[in-house]
Every structure is written in C-alpha cells, then in structure tokens.
JSON list of C-alpha atoms in Angstrom, two decimals:
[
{"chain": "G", "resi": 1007, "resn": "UNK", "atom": "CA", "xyz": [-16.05, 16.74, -25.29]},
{"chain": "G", "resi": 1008, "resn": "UNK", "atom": "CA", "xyz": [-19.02, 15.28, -23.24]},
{"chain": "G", "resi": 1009, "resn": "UNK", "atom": "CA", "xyz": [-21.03, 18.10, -21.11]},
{"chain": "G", "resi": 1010, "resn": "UNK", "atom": "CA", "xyz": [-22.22, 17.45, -18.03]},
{"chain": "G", "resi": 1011, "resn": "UNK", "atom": "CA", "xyz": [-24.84, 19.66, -17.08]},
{"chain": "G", "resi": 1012, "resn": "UNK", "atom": "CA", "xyz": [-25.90, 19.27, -13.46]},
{"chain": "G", "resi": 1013, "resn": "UNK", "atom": "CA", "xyz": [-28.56, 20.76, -10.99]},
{"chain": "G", "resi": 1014, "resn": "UNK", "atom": "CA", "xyz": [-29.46, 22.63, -9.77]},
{"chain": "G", "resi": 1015, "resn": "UNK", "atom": "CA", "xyz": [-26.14, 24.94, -8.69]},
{"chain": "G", "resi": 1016, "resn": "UNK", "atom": "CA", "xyz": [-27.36, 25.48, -4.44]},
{"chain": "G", "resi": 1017, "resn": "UNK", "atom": "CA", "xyz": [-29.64, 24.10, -2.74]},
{"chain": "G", "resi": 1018, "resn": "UNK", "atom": "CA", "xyz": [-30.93, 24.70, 1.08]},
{"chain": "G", "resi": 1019, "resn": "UNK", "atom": "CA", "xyz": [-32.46, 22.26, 2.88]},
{"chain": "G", "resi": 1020, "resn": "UNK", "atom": "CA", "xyz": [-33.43, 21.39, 6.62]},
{"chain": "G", "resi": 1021, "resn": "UNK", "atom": "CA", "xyz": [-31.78, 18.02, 8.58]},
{"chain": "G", "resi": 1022, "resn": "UNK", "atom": "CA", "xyz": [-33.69, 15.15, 7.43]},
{"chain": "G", "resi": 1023, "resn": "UNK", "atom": "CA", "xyz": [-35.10, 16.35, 4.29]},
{"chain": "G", "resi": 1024, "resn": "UNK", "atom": "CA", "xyz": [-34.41, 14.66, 1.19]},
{"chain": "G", "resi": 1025, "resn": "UNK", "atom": "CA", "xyz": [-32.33, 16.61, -1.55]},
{"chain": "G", "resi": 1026, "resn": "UNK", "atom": "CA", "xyz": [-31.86, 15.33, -5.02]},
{"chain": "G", "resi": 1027, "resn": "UNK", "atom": "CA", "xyz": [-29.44, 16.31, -7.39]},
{"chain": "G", "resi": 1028, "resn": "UNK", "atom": "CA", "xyz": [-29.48, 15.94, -11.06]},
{"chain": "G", "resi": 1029, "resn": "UNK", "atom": "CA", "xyz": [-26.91, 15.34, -14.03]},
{"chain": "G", "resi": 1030, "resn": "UNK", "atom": "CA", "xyz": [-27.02, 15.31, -17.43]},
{"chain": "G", "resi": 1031, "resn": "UNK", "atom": "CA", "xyz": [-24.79, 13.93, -19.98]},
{"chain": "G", "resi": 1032, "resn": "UNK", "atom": "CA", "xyz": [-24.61, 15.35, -23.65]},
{"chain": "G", "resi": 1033, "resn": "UNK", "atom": "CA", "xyz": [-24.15, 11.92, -24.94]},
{"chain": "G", "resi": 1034, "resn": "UNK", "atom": "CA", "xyz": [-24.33, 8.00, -24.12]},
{"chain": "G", "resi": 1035, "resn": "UNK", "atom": "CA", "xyz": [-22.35, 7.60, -21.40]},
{"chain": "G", "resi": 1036, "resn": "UNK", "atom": "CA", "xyz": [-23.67, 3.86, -19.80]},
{"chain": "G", "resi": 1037, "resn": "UNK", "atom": "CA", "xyz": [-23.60, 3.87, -16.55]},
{"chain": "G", "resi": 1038, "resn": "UNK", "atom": "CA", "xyz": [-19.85, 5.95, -16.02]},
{"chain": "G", "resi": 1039, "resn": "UNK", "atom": "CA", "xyz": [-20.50, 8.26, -13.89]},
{"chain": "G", "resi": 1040, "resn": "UNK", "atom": "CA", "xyz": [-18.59, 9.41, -10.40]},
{"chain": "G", "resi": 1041, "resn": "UNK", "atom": "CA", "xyz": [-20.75, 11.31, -7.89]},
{"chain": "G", "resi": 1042, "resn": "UNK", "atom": "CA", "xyz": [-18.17, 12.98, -5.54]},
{"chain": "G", "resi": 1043, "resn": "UNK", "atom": "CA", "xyz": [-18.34, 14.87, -2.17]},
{"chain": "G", "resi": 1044, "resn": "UNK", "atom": "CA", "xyz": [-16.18, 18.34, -1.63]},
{"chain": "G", "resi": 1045, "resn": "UNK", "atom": "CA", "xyz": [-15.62, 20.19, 1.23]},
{"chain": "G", "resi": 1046, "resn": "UNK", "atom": "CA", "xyz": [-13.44, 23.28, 1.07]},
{"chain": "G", "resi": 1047, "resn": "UNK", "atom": "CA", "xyz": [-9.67, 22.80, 2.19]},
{"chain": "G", "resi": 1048, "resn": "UNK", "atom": "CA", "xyz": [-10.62, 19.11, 1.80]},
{"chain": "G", "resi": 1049, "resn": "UNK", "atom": "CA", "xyz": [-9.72, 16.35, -0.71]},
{"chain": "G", "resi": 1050, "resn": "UNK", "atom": "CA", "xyz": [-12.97, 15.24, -2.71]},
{"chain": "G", "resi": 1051, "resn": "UNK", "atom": "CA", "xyz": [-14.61, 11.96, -1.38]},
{"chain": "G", "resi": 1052, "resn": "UNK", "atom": "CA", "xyz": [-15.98, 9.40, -3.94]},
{"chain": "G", "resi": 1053, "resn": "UNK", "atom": "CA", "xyz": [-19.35, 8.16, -2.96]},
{"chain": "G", "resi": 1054, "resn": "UNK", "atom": "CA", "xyz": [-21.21, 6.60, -5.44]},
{"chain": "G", "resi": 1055, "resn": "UNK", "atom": "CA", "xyz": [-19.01, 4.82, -8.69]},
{"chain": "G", "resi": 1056, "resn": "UNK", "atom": "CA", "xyz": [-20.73, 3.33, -11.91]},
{"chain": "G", "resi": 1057, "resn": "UNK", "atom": "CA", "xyz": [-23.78, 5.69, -11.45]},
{"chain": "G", "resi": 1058, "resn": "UNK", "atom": "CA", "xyz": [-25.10, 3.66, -8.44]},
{"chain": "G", "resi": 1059, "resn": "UNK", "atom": "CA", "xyz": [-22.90, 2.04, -5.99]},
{"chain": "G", "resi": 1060, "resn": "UNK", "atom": "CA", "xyz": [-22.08, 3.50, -3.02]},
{"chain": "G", "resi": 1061, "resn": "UNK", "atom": "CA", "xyz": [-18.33, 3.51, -2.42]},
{"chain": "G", "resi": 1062, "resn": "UNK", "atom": "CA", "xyz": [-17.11, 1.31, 0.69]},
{"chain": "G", "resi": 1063, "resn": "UNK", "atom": "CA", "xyz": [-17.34, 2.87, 3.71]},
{"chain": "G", "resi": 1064, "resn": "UNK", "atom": "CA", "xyz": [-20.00, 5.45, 2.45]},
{"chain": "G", "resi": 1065, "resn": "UNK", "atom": "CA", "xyz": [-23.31, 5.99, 4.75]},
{"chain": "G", "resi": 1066, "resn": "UNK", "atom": "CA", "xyz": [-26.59, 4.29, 2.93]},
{"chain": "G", "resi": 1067, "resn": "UNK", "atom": "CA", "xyz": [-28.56, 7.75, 3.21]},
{"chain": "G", "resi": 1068, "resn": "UNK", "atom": "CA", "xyz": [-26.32, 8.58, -0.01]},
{"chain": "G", "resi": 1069, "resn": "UNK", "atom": "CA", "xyz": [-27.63, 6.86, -3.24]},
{"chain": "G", "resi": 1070, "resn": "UNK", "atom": "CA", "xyz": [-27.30, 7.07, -7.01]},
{"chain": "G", "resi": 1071, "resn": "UNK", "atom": "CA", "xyz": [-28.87, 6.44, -9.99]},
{"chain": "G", "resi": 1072, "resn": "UNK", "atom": "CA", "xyz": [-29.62, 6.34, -13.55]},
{"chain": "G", "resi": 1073, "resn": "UNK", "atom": "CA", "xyz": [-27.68, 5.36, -17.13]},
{"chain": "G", "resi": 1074, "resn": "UNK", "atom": "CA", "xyz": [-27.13, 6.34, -20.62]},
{"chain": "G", "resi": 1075, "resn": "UNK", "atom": "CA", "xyz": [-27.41, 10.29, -20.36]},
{"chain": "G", "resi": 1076, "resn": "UNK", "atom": "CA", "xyz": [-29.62, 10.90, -16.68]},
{"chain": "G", "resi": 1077, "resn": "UNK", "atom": "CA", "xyz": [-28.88, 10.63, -13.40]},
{"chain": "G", "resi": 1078, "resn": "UNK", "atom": "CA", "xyz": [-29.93, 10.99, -10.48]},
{"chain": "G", "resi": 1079, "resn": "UNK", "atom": "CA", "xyz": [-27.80, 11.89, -7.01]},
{"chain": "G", "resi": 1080, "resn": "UNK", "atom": "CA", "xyz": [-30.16, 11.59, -3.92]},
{"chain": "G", "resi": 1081, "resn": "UNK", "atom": "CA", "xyz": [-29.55, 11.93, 0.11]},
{"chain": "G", "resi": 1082, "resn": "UNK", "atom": "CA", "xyz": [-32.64, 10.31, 1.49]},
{"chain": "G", "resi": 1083, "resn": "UNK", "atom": "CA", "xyz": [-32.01, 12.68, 4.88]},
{"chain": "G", "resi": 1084, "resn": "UNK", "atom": "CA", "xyz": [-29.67, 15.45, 5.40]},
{"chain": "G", "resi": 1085, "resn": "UNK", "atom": "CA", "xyz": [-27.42, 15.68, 7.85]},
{"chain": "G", "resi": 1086, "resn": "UNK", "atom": "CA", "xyz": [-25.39, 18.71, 8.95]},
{"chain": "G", "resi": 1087, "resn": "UNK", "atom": "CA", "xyz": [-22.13, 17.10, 8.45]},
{"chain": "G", "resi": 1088, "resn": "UNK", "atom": "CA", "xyz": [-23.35, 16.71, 4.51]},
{"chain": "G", "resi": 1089, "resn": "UNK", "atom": "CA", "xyz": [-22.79, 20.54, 4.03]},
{"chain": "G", "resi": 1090, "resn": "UNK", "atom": "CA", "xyz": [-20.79, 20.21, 0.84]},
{"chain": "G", "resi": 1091, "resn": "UNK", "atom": "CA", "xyz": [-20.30, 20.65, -3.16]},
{"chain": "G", "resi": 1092, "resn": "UNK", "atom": "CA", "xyz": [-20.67, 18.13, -4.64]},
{"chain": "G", "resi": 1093, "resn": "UNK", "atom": "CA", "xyz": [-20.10, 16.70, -8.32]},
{"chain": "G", "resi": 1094, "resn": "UNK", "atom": "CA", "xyz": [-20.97, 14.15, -11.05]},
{"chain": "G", "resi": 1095, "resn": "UNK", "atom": "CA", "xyz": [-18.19, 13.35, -13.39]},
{"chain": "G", "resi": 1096, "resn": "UNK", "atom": "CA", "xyz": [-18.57, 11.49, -16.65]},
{"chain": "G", "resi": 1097, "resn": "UNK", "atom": "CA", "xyz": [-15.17, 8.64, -17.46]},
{"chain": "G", "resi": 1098, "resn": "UNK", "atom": "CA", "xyz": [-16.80, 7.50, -20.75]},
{"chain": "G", "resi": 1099, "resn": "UNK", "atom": "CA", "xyz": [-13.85, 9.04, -22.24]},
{"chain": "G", "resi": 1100, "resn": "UNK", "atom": "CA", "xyz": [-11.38, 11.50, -22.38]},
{"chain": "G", "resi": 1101, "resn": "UNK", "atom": "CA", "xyz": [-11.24, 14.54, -21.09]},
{"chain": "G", "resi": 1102, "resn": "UNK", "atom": "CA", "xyz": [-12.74, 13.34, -17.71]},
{"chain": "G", "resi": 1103, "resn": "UNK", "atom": "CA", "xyz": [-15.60, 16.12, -17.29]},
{"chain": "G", "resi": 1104, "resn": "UNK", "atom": "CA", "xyz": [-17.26, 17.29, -14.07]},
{"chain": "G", "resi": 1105, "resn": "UNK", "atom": "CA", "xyz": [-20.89, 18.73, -14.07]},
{"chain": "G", "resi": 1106, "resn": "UNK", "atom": "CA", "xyz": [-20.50, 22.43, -12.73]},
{"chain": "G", "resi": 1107, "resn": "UNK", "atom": "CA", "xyz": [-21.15, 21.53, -8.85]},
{"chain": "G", "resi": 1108, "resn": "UNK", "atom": "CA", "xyz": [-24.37, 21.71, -6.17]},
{"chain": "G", "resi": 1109, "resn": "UNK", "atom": "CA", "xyz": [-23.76, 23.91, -3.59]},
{"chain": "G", "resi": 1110, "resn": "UNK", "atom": "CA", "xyz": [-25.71, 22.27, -0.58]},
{"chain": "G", "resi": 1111, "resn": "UNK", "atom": "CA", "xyz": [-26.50, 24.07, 2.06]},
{"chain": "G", "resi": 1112, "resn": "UNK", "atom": "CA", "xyz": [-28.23, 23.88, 6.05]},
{"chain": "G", "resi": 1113, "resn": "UNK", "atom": "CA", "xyz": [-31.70, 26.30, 5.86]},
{"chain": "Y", "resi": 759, "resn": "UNK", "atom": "CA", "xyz": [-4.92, 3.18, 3.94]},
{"chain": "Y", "resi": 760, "resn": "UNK", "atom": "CA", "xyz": [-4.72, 5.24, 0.37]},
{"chain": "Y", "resi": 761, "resn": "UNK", "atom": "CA", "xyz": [-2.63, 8.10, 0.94]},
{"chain": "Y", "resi": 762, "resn": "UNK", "atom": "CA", "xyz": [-1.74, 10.76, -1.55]},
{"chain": "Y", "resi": 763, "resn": "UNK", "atom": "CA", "xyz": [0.19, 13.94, -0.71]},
{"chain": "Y", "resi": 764, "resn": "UNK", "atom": "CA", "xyz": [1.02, 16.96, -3.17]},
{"chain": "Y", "resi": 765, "resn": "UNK", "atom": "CA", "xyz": [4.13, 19.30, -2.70]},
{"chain": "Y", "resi": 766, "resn": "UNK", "atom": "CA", "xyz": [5.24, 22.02, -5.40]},
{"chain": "Y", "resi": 767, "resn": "UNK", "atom": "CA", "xyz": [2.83, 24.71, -5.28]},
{"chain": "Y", "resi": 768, "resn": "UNK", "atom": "CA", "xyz": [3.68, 28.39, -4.80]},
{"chain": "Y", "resi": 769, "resn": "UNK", "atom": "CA", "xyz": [3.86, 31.65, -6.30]},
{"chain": "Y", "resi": 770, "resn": "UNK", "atom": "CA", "xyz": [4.99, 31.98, -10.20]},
{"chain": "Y", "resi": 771, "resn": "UNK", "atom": "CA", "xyz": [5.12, 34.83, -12.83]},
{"chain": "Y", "resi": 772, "resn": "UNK", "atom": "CA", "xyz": [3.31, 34.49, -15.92]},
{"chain": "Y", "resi": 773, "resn": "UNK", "atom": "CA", "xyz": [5.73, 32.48, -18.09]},
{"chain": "Y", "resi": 774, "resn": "UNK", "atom": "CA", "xyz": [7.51, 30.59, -15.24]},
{"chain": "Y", "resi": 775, "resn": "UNK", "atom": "CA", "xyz": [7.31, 26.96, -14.23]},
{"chain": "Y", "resi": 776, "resn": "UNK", "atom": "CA", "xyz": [6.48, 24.60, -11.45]},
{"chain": "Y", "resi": 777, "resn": "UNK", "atom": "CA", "xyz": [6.77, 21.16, -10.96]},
{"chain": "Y", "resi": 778, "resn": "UNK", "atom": "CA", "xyz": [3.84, 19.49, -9.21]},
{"chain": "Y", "resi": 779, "resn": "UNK", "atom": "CA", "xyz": [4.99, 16.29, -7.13]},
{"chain": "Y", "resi": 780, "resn": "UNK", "atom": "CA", "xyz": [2.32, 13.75, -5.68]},
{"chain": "Y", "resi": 781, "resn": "UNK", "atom": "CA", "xyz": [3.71, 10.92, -3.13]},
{"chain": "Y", "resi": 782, "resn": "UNK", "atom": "CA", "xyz": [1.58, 8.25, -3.32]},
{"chain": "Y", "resi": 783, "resn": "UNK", "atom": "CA", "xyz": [1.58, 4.86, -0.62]},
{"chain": "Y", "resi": 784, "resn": "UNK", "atom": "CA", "xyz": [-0.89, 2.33, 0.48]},
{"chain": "Y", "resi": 785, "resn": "UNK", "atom": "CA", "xyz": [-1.33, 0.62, -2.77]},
{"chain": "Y", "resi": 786, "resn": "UNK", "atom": "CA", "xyz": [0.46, -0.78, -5.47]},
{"chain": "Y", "resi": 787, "resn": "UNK", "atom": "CA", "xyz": [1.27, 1.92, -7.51]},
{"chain": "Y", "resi": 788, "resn": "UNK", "atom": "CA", "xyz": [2.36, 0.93, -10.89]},
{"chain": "Y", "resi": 789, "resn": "UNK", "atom": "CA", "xyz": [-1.20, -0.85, -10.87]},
{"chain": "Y", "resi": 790, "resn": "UNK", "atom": "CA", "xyz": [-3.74, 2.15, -11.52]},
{"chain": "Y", "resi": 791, "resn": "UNK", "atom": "CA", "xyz": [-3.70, 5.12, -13.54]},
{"chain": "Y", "resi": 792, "resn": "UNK", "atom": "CA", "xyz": [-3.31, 8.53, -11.70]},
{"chain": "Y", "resi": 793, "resn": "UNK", "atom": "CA", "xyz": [-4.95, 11.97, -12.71]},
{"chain": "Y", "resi": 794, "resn": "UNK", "atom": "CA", "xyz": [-4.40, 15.64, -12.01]},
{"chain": "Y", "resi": 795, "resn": "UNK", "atom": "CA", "xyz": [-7.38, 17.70, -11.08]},
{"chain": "Y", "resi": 796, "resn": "UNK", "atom": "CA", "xyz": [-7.69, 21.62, -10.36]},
{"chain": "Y", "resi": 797, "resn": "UNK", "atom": "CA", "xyz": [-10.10, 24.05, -8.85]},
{"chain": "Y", "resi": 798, "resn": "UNK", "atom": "CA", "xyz": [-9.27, 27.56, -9.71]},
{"chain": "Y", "resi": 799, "resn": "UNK", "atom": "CA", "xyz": [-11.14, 29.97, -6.85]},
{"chain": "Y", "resi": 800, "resn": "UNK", "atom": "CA", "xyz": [-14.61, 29.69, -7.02]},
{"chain": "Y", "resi": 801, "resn": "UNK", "atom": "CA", "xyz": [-14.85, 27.68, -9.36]},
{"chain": "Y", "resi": 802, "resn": "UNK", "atom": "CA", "xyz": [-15.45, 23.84, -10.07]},
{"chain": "Y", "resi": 803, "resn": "UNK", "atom": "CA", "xyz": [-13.37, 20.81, -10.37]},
{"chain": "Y", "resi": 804, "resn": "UNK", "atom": "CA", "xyz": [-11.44, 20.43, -13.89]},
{"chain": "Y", "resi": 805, "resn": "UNK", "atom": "CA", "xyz": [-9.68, 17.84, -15.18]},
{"chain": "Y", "resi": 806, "resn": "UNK", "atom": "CA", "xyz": [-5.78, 18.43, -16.73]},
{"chain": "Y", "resi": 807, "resn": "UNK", "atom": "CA", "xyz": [-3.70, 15.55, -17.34]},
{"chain": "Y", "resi": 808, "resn": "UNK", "atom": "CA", "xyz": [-4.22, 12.11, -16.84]},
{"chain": "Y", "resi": 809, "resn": "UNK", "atom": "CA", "xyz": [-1.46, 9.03, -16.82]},
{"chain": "Y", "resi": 810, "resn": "UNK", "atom": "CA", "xyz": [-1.46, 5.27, -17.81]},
{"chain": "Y", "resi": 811, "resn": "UNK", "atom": "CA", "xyz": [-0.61, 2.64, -14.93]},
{"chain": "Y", "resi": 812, "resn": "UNK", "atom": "CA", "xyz": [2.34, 1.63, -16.98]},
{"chain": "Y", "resi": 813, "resn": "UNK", "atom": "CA", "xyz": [3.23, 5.42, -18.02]},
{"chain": "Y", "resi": 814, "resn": "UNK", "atom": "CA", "xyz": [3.45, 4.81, -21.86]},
{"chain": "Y", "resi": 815, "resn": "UNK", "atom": "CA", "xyz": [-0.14, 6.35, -22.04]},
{"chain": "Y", "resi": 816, "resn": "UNK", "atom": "CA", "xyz": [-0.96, 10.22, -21.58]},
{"chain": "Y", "resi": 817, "resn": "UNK", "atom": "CA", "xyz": [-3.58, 12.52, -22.12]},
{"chain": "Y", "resi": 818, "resn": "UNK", "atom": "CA", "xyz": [-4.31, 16.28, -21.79]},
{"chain": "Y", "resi": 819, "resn": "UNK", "atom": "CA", "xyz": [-6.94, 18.57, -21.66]},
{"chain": "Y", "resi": 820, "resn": "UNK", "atom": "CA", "xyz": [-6.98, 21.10, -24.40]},
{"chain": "Y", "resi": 821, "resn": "UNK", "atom": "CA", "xyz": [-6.17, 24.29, -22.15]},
{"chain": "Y", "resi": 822, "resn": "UNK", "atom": "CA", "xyz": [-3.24, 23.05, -21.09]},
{"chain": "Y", "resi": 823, "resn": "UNK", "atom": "CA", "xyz": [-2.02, 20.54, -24.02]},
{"chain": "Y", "resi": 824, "resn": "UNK", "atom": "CA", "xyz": [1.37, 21.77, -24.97]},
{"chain": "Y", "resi": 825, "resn": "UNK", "atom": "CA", "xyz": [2.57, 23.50, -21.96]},
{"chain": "Y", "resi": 826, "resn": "UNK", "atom": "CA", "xyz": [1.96, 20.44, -19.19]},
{"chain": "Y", "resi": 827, "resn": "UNK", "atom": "CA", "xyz": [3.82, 17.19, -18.97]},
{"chain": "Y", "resi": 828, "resn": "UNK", "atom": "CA", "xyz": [2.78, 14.39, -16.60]},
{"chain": "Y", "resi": 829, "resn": "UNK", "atom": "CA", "xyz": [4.78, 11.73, -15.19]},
{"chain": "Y", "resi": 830, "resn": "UNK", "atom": "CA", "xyz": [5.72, 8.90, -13.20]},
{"chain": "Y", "resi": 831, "resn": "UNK", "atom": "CA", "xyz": [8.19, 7.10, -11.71]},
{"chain": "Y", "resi": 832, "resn": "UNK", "atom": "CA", "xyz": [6.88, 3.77, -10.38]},
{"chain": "Y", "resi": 833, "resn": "UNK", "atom": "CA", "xyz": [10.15, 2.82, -8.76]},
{"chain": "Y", "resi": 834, "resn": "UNK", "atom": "CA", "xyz": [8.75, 5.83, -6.69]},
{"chain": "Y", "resi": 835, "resn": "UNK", "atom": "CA", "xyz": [5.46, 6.09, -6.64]},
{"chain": "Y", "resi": 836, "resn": "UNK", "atom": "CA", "xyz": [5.59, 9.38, -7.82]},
{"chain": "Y", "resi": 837, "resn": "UNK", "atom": "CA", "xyz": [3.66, 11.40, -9.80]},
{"chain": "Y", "resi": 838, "resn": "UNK", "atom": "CA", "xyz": [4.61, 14.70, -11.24]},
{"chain": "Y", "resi": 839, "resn": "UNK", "atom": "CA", "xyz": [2.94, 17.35, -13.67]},
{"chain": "Y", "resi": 840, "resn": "UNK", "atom": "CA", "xyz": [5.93, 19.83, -15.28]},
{"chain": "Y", "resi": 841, "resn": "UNK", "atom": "CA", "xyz": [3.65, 23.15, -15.59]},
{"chain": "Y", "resi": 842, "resn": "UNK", "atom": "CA", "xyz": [5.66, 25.54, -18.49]},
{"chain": "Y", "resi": 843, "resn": "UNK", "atom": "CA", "xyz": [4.51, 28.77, -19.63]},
{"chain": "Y", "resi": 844, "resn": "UNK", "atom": "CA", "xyz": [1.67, 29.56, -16.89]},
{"chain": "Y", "resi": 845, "resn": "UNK", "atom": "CA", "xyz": [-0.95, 31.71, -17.33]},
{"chain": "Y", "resi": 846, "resn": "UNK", "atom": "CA", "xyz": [-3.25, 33.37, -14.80]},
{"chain": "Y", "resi": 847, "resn": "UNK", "atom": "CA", "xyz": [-5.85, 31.00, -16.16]},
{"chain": "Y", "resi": 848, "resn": "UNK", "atom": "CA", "xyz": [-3.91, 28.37, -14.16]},
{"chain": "Y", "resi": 849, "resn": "UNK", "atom": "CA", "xyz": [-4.27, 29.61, -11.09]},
{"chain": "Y", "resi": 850, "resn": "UNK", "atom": "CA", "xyz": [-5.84, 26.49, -8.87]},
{"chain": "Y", "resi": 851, "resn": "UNK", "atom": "CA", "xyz": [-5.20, 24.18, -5.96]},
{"chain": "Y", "resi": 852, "resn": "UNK", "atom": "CA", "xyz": [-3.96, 21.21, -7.99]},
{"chain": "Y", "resi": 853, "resn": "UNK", "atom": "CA", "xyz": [-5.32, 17.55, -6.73]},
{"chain": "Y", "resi": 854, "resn": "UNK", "atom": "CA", "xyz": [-3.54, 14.30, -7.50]},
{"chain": "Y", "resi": 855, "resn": "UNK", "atom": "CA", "xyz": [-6.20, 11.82, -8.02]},
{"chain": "Y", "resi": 856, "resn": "UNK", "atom": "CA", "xyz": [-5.53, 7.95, -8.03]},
{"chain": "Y", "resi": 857, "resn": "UNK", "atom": "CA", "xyz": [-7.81, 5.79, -10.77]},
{"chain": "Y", "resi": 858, "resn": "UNK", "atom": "CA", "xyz": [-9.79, 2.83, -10.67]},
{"chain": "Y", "resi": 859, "resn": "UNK", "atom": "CA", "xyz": [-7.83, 0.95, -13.09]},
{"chain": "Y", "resi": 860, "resn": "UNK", "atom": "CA", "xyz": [-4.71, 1.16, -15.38]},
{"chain": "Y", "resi": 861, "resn": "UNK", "atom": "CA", "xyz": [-6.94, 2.90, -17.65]},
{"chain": "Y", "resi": 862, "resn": "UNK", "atom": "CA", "xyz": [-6.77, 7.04, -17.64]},
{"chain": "Y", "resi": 863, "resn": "UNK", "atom": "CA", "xyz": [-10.15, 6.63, -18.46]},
{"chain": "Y", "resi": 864, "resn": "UNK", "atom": "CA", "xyz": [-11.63, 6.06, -15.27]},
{"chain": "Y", "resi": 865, "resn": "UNK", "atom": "CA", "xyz": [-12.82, 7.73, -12.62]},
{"chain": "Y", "resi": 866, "resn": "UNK", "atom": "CA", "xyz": [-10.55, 8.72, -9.20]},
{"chain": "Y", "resi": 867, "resn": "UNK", "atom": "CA", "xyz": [-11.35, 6.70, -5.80]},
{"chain": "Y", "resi": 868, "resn": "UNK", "atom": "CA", "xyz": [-8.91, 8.91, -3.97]},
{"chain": "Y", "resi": 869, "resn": "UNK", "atom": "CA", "xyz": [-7.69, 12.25, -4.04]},
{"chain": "Y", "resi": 870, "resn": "UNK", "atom": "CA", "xyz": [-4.85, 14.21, -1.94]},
{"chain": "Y", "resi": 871, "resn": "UNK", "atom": "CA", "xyz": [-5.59, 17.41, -0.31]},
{"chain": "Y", "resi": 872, "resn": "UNK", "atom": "CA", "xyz": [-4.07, 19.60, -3.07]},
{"chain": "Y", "resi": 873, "resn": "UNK", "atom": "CA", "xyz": [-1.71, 22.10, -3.53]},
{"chain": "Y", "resi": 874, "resn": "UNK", "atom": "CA", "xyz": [-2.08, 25.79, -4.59]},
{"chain": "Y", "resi": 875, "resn": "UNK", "atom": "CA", "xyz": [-0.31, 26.99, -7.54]},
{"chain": "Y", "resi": 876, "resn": "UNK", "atom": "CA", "xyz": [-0.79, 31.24, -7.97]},
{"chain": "Y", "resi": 877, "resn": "UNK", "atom": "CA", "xyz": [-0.09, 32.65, -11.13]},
{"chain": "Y", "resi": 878, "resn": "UNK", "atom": "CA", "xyz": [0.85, 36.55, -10.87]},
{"chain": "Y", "resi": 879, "resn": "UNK", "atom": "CA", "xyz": [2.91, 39.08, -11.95]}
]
C-alpha cells in the first residue's frame, strides 16, 4: 500500500496569513493526488485534482503543487470560513490512501 | 447539481449487518465509478470499497475484504455496501463518494454527507 504521510497534523494561523501543508508519498505517484477540504458534519469538498488544479468553483487563494512523491497544499491567505481538516489522497492505485489530516485552525 | 445521499446507518451488535444505500442524481450514473469512504471518531478519512462504472470491477480494502460487498444498480443509480460480521473497528460515518472516471482508481469529485454506522454490544 502507498503511505501518505502529511504535515504537519494542526496548525494555527491568523486571517491572511499563508499556511502550507505538506504530503508525502512512499512511492511514485505522478501527479495523482486529491487535496480535499472537511468540515465536521459536512461532506468533504475536492479542491485541488491532479496535484495542482483547482477544482471548478474553488476560490484562487487555494493552490497545489508538486509530482512524483512531494507536494505541496498552500492557502496564500486564510480566511475564517477555511477552518477545516483537510487531506491529500494518493489514486495511483488501489487502496485509495489519505495522508492522516491537518487540523487548521483561527489563532 | 451532483447530489449524493446515504441512508442505512444505525445501531448494530457485533456480528450483525447493515446495508449502506447511496442515491445518487445529477449525473449519468452508470458513467463513473463510485467509492465508499469512512471516518471512525476522531479519526481520518479511510477508504473501504470501491466500484467500476460498469459494476463488473470491485475492490476492497484489506480490513474489511471478506465481510463487505459493494454494489450497484445503474437502472437505479444506486449504490449499496452489504456490511456482514461488524466489528467495533467499524464504527464510522460512512461517505458515498462519486469518481472521476469509470475507473475505481480515481479520486472522488463529490461526496454525500454520510451516514453513521455504531457498532456495540
């Protein structure tokens, strides 16, 4: 199975800072990677497919990058309504695997 | 408008069974491969079972291999996951999660607001 080890597990952070979030794959995994947006009692949100493009509909202060085994999740400023986990998920293959989750927090 | 809605969730004994049910609209169904997703309390998002457009194709993740069955009926557009011989390990809200493509290996676009299954003697 492909491990996806992301970081860091909470963050806090005031509006308008920028807050980066990291995953890393245990293998080659191109560029398929899901970043995805959870709130609790919520369904998750895709926002960025393919490691780096922002899902339709999705505001530009979200961004993604990276290939092969590291990537990068960033939100260029934070905005209280961006108080979520959230998670990268590898679909190189099977199982689907989700890196363990960033807690992001208002300080 | 992608809409996905789970029913079937509830209390079970160890042992017991549920059957998971996911009504799916706004797309064409039979087109894309659907997924089942849970998130036991506190903990993160796992992967379970995923499904071929066409439904000849399924997989499993090992913890649950041999005691869950996904489905679909495409005249429908229904999904369903027969859970058999539950643990307390499977305690989770359960998420139906639609694919990119035909493919189970892809990634989810859309996901329903899940349903809680509780596993308890």
């Amino acid at each position: 199975d492909i491990q996806m080890t992301q970081s860091p597990s909470s963050l806090s952070a005031s509006v308008g800072d920028r807050v980066t979030i990291t995953c890393q794959a245990s293998q080659d995994i191109s560029n398929h990677l899901n970043w995805y947006q959870h709130k609790p009692g919520k369904a998750p949100k895709l926002l960025i497919y393919d490691a780096s493009n922002l899902e339709t509909g999705v505001p530009s202060r979200f961004s993604g990058s990276g290939s092969g085994t590291d990537f990068t999740f960033t939100i260029i400023s934070l905005q209280p309504e961006d108080i979520a986990t959230y998670y990268c998920q590898q679909y190189d293959n099977l199982p689907l695997t989700f890196g363990g989750g960033t807690k992001v927090e208002i300080k | 408008e992608v809409q996905l809605l789970e029913s079937g969730g509830g209390l079970v004994q160890p042992g017991g069974s549920l059957r998971l049910s996911c009504a799916a609209s706004g797309f064409t169904f039979s087109s894309y491969a659907m997924s089942w997703v849970r998130q036991a309390p506190g903990k993160g998002l796992e992967w379970v079972s995923g499904v071929s457009g066409s439904g000849h194709t399924t997989y499993y993740a090992d913890s649950v291999k041999g005691r869950f069955t996904i489905s679909r009926d495409n005249s429908k557009n229904t999904l369903h996951l027969q859970m058999d011989s539950l643990r307390l390990e499977d305690t989770a809200v359960y998420y139906c999660a639609k694919g990119s493509s035909r493919s189970p290996v892809t990634g989810s676009d859309s996901w329903g607001q899940g349903t809680l299954v509780t596993v308890s003697s």
